[in-house]
Each structure stands twice: as C-alpha cells, then as structure tokens.
PDB file of C-alpha atoms in Angstrom:
ATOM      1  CA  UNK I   1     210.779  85.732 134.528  1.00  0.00           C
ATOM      2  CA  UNK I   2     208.477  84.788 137.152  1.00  0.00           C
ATOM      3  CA  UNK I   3     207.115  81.244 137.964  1.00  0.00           C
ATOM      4  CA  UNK I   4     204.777  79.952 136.163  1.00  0.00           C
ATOM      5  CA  UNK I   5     204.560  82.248 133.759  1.00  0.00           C
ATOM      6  CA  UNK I   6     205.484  81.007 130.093  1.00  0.00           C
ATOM      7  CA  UNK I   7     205.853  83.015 126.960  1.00  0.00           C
ATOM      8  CA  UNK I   8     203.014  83.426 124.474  1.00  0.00           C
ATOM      9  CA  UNK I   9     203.468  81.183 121.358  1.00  0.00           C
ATOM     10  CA  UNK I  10     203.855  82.829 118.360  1.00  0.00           C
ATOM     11  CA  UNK I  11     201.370  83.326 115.951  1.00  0.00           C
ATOM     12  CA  UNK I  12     200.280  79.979 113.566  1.00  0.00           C
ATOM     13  CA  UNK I  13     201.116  80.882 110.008  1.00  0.00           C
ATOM     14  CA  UNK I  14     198.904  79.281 106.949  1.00  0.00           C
ATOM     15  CA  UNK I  15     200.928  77.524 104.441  1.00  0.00           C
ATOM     16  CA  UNK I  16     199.780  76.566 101.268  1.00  0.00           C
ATOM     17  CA  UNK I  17     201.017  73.363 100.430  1.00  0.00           C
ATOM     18  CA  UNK I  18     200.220  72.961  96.452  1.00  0.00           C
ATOM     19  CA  UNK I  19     197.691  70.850  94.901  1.00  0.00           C
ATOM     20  CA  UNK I  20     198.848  66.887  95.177  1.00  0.00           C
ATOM     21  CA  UNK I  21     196.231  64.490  93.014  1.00  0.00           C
ATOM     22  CA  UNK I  22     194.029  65.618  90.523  1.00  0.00           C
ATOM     23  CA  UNK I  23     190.409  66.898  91.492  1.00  0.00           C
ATOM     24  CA  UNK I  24     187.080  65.727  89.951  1.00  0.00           C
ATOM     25  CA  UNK I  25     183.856  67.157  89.977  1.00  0.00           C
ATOM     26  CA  UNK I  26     181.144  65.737  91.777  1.00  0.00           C
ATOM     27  CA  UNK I  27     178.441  64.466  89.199  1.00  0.00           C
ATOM     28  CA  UNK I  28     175.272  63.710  90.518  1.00  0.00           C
ATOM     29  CA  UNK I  29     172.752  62.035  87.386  1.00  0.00           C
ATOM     30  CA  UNK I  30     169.319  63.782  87.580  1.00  0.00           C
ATOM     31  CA  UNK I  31     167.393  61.027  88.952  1.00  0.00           C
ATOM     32  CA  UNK I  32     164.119  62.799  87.027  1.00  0.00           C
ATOM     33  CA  UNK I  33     165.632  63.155  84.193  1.00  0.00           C
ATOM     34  CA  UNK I  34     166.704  59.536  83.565  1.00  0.00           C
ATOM     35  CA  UNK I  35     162.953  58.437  84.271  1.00  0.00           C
ATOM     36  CA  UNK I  36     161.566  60.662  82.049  1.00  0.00           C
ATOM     37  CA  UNK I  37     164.677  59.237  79.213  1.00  0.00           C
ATOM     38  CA  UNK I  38     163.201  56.113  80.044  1.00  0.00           C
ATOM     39  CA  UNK I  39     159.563  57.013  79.984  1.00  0.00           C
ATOM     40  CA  UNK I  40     160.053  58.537  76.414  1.00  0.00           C
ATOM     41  CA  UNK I  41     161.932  55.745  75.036  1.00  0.00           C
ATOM     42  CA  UNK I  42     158.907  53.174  76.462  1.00  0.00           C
ATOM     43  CA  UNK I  43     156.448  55.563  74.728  1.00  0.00           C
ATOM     44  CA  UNK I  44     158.323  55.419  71.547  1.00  0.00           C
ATOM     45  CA  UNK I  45     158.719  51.899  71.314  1.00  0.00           C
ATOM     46  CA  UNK I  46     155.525  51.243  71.894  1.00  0.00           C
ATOM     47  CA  UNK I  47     155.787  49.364  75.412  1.00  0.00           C
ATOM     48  CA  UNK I  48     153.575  52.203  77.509  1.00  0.00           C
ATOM     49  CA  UNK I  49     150.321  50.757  75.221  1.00  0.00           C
ATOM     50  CA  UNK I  50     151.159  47.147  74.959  1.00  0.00           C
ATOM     51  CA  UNK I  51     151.792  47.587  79.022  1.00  0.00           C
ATOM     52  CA  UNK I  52     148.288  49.605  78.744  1.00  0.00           C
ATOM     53  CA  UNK I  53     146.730  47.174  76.998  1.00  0.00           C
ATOM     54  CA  UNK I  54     147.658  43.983  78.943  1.00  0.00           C
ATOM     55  CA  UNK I  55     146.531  45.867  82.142  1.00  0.00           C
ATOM     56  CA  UNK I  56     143.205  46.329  80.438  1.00  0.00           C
ATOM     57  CA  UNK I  57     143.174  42.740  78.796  1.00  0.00           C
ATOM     58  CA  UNK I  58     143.847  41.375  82.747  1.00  0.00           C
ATOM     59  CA  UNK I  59     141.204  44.020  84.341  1.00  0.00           C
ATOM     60  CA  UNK I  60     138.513  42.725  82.128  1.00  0.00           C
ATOM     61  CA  UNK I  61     139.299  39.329  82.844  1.00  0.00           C
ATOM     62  CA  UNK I  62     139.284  39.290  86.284  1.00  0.00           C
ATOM     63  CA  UNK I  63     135.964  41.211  86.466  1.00  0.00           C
ATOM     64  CA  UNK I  64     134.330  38.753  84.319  1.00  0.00           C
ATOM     65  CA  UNK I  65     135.877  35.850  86.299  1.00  0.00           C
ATOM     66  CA  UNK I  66     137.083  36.945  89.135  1.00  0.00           C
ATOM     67  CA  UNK I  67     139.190  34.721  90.935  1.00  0.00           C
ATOM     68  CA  UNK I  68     137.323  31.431  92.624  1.00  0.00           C
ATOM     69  CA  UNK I  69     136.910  31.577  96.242  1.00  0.00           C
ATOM     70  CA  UNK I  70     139.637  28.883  97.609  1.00  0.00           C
ATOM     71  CA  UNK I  71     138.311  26.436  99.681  1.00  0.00           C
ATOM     72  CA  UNK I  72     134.899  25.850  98.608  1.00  0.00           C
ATOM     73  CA  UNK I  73     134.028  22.583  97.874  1.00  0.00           C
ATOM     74  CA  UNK I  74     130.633  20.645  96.637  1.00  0.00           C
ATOM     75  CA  UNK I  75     128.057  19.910  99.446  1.00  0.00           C
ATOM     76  CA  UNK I  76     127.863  15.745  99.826  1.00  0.00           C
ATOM     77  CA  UNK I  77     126.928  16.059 103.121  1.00  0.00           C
ATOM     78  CA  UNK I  78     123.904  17.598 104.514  1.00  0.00           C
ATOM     79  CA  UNK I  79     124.622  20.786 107.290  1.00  0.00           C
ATOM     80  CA  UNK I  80     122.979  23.305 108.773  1.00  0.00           C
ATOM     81  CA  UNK I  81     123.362  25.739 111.787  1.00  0.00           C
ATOM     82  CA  UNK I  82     122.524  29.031 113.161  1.00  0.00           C
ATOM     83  CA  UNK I  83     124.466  32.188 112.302  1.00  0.00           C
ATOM     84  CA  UNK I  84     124.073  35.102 114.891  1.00  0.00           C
ATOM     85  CA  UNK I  85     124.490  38.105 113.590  1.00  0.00           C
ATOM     86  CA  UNK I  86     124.506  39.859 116.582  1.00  0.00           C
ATOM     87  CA  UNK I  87     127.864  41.569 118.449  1.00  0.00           C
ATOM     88  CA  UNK I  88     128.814  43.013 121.790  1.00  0.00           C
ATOM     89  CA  UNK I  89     129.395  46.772 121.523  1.00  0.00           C
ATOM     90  CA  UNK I  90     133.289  47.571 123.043  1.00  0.00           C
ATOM     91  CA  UNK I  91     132.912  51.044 123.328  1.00  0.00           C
ATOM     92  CA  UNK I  92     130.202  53.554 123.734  1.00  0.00           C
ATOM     93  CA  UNK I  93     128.932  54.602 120.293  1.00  0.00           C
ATOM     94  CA  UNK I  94     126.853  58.541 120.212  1.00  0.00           C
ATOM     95  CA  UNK I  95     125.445  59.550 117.217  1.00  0.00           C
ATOM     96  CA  UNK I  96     126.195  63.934 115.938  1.00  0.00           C
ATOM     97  CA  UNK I  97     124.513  65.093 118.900  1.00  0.00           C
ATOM     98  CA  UNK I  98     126.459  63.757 121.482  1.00  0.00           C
ATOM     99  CA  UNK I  99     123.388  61.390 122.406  1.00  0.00           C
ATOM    100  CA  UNK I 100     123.993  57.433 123.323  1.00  0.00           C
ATOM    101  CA  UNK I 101     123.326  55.077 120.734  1.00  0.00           C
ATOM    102  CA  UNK I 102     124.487  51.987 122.438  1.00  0.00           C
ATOM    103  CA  UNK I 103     127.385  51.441 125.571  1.00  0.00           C
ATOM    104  CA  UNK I 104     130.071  49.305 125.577  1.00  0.00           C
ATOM    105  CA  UNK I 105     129.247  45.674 126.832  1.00  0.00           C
ATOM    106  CA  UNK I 106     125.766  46.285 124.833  1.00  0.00           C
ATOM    107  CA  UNK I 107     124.466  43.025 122.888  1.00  0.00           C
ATOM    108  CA  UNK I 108     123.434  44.879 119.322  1.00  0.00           C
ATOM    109  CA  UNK I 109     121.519  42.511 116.340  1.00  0.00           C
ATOM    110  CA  UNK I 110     121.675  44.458 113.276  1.00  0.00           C
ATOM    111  CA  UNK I 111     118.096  42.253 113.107  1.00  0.00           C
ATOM    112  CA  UNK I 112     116.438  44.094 115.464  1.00  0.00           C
ATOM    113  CA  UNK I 113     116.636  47.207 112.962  1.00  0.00           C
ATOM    114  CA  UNK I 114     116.666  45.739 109.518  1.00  0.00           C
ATOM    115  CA  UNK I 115     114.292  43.077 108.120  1.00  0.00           C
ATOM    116  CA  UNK I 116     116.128  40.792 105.736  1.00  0.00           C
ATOM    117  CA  UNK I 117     113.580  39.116 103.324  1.00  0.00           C
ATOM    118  CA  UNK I 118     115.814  37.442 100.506  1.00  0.00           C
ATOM    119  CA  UNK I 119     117.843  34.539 100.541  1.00  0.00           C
ATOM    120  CA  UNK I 120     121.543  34.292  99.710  1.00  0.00           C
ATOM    121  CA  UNK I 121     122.395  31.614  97.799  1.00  0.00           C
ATOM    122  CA  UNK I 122     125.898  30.259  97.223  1.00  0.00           C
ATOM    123  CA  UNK I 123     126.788  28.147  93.920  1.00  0.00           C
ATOM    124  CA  UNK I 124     129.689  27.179  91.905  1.00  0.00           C
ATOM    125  CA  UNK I 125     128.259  28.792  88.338  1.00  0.00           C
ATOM    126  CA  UNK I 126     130.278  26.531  86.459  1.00  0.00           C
ATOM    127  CA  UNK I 127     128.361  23.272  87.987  1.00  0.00           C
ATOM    128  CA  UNK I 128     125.397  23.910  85.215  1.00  0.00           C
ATOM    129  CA  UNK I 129     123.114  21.498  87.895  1.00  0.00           C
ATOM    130  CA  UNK I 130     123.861  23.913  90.851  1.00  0.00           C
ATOM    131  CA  UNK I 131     123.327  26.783  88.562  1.00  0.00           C
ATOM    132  CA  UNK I 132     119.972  25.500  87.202  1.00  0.00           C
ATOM    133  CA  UNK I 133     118.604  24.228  90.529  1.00  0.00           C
ATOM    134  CA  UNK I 134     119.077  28.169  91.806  1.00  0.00           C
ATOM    135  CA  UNK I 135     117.202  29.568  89.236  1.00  0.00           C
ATOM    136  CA  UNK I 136     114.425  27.443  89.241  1.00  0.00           C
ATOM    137  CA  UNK I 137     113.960  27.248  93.300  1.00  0.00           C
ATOM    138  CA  UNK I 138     114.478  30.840  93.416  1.00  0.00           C
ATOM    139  CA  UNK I 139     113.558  34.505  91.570  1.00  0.00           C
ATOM    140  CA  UNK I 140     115.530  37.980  92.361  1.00  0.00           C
ATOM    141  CA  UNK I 141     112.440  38.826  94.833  1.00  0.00           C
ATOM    142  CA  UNK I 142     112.889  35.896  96.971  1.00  0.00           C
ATOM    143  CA  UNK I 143     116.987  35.651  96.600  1.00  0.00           C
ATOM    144  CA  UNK I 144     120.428  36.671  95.685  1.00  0.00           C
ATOM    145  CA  UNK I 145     122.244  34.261  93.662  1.00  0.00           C
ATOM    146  CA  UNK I 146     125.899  34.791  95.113  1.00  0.00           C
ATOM    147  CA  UNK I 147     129.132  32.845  92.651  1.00  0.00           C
ATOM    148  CA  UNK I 148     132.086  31.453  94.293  1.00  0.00           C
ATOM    149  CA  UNK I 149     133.169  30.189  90.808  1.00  0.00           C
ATOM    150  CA  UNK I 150     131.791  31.453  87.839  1.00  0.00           C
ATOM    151  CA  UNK I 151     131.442  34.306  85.286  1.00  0.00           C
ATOM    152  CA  UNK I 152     128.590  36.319  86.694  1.00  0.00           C
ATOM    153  CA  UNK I 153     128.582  39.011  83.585  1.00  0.00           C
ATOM    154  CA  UNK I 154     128.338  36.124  81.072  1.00  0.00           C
ATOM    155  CA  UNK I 155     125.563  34.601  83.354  1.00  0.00           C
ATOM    156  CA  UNK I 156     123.462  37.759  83.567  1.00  0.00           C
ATOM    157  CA  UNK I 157     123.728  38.448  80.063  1.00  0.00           C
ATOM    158  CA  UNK I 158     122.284  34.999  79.120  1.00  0.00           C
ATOM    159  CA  UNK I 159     119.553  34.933  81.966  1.00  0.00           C
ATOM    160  CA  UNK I 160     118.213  37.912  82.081  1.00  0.00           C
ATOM    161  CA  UNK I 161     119.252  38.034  85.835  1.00  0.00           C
ATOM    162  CA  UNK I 162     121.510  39.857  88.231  1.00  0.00           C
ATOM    163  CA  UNK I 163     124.239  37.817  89.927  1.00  0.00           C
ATOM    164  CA  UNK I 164     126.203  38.263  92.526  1.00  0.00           C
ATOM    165  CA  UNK I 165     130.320  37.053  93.464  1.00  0.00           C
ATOM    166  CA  UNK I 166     131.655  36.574  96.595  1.00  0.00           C
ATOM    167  CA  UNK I 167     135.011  38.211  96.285  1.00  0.00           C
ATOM    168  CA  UNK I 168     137.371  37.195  98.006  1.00  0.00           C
ATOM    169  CA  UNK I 169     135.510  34.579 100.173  1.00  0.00           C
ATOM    170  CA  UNK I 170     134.118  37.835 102.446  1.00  0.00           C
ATOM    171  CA  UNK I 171     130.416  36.402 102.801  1.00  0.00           C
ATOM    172  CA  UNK I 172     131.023  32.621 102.775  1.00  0.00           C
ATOM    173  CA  UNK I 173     133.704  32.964 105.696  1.00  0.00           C
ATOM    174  CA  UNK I 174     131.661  34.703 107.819  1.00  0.00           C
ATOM    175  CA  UNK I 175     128.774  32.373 107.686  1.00  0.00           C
ATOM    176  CA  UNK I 176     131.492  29.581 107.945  1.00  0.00           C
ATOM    177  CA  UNK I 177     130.365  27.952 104.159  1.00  0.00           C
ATOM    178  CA  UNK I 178     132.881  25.610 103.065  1.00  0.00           C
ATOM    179  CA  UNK I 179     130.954  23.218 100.536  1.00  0.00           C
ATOM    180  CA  UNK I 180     128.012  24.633  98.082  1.00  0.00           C
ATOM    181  CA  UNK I 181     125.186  24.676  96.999  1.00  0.00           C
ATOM    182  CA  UNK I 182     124.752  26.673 100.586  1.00  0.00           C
ATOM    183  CA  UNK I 183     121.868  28.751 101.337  1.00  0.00           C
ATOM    184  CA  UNK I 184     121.721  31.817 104.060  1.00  0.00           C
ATOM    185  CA  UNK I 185     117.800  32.218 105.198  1.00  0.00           C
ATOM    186  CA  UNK I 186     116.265  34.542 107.698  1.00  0.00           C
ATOM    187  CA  UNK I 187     114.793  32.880 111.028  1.00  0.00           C
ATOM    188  CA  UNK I 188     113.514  35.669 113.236  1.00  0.00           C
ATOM    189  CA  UNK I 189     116.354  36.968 114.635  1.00  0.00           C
ATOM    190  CA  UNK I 190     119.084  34.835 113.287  1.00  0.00           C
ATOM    191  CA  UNK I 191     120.112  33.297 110.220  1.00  0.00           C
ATOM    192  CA  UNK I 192     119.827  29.673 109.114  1.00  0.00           C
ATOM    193  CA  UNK I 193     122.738  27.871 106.956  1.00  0.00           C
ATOM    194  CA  UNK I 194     122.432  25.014 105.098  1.00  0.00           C
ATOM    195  CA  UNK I 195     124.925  22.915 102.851  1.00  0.00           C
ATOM    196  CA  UNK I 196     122.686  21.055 100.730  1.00  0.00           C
ATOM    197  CA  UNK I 197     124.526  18.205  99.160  1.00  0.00           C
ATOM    198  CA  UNK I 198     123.855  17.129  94.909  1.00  0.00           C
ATOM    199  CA  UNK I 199     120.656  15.533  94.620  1.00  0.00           C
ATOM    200  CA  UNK I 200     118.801  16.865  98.128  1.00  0.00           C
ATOM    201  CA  UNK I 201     116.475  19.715  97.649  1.00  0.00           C
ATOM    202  CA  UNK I 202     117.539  20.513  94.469  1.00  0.00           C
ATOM    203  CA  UNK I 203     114.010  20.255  92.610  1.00  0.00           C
TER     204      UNK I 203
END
C-alpha cells in the first residue's frame, strides 16, 4: 500500500435503538379560545353590563365635573402682565402651492391675522361669589366664562349660558394663571392678564 494512502471507512450503519421514556404530545391551549370562554362566562354572569355600566356611570361624571385643574388657587393678591402670543417660525412653512408663507427665524403673531374681541375669564364655579361676579361683569358677547372647578353642564342648565372648562389646565398654563378669578383681555397686539384678588373689581 502506498504512503499516505489509507483505506476508505466503511459505510455508517443506522441502528434503531428502541423507544426509552414515554412520549407526550405537545398541547398548546388556544389562546382565542380561552378569551372567548372567558368573555362568555362575563356575559353570562352579568359582569360585561355592570362593567358597561360603571364605565358609563364614570364617563358621565367626569364630563359633568371634570377633574379640577391642580394648582389653581384664589387670587389675594393683585397681578397682571403681558402675554405675547407671538412665536418665531423654525422652519419654512409653504402653503399647497409650493408658495412661502413664512421662513424660519420669522416673528409670526397669530394677532396680526385674527381679531380677538371676547374676554376669557377664569373662575372656580364652585366659589358662588366668583361665579356671580362673572356673570354680572360680563355677557357671552363680551366673554367666555372658562371653569377650573366646577360643573359647567349643571351651570348652563341653570343660567341659561354657555360655559366653558379648562381641561386639563391647557389655557391657564399657557397664560401662566395660578390664582383666580383671572381674566385674559385683548391689548392691540398682545394680551393682558390679571389675577384679581376677592373683593377688587368684583362689582
């Protein structure tokens, strides 16, 4: 035989060794199916409508109180400032036609295209004096009454008037309120806000 040459192995064999252990199916639950189990059993015990029905109860409540904006407090100080509503553009902004409407690092008032006539006045509905010295300083031409506290479907039922709530504390956060009765007023091309503390300006 010559070097480095080595005879061929023979040829593997398969052997069949028996079965050792016993062997189990693998049962998967049907995730769907057990939901809807559980769905119909809700249903039938009546848990789907009382669940239902509590979402409803809650849903009403909240829109006829909605939740008081935290952080609001009564006015015993008097305070007032400018709010300017105007912003600096950060990117250029074209209208459908491709044509400029304003370029970045342009100063844009919203007041130089929209003439705001009516106040905005902030109250805490349940303070009956704050409530009462709104509606008899101001009318729905020459304001909006705005709650932080308060249930404004009650309140428009009973007056006669449309109210207004400042969910989630959007408005008064953005004019910096933190005490009422507050008042947001036009002033050319700005906006005046005042705190007005109990007993000051309130006839």
């Amino acid at each position: 035989m010559s070097a480095g040459l080595a005879p061929a192995p023979a040829p593997a064999m398969a052997r069949d060794y028996g079965q050792h252990g016993a062997v189990f199916a693998v049962i998967e639950p049907d995730l769907l199916a057990m939901i809807r189990n559980k769905l119909t059993r809700l249903k039938d015990s009546g848990a789907i409508e009382r669940m239902n029905q509590e979402f409803a109860r809650r849903s009403e409540a909240r829109i006829r109180r909605p939740d008081p904006v935290v952080g609001i407090g009564l006015a015993t100080t008097p305070r007032s400032w400018i709010y300017d509503p105007a912003i600096t553009i950060d990117h250029d902004v074209f209208d459908t036609k491709g044509n400029a409407i304003a370029r970045a690092g342009q100063r844009v008032n919203p007041l130089d295209f929209v003439t705001v006539r009516q106040s905005l006045v902030f109250i805490d509905a349940d303070d009956r004096d704050q409530l009462e010295w709104a509606m008899r300083r101001y009318t729905d031409l020459n304001a909006k009454i705005v709650m932080v506290k308060g249930a404004p479907l009650e309140a428009m039922t009973r007056r006669r008037r449309r109210f207004y709530f400042d969910q989630g504390g959007y408005l008064t956060a953005r004019f910096g309120i933190h005490a009422v009765p507050a008042v947001v007023e036009p002033a050319g091309k700005v906006m005046r806000v005042s705190e007005i503390p109990v007993g000051i300006g309130r006839k």
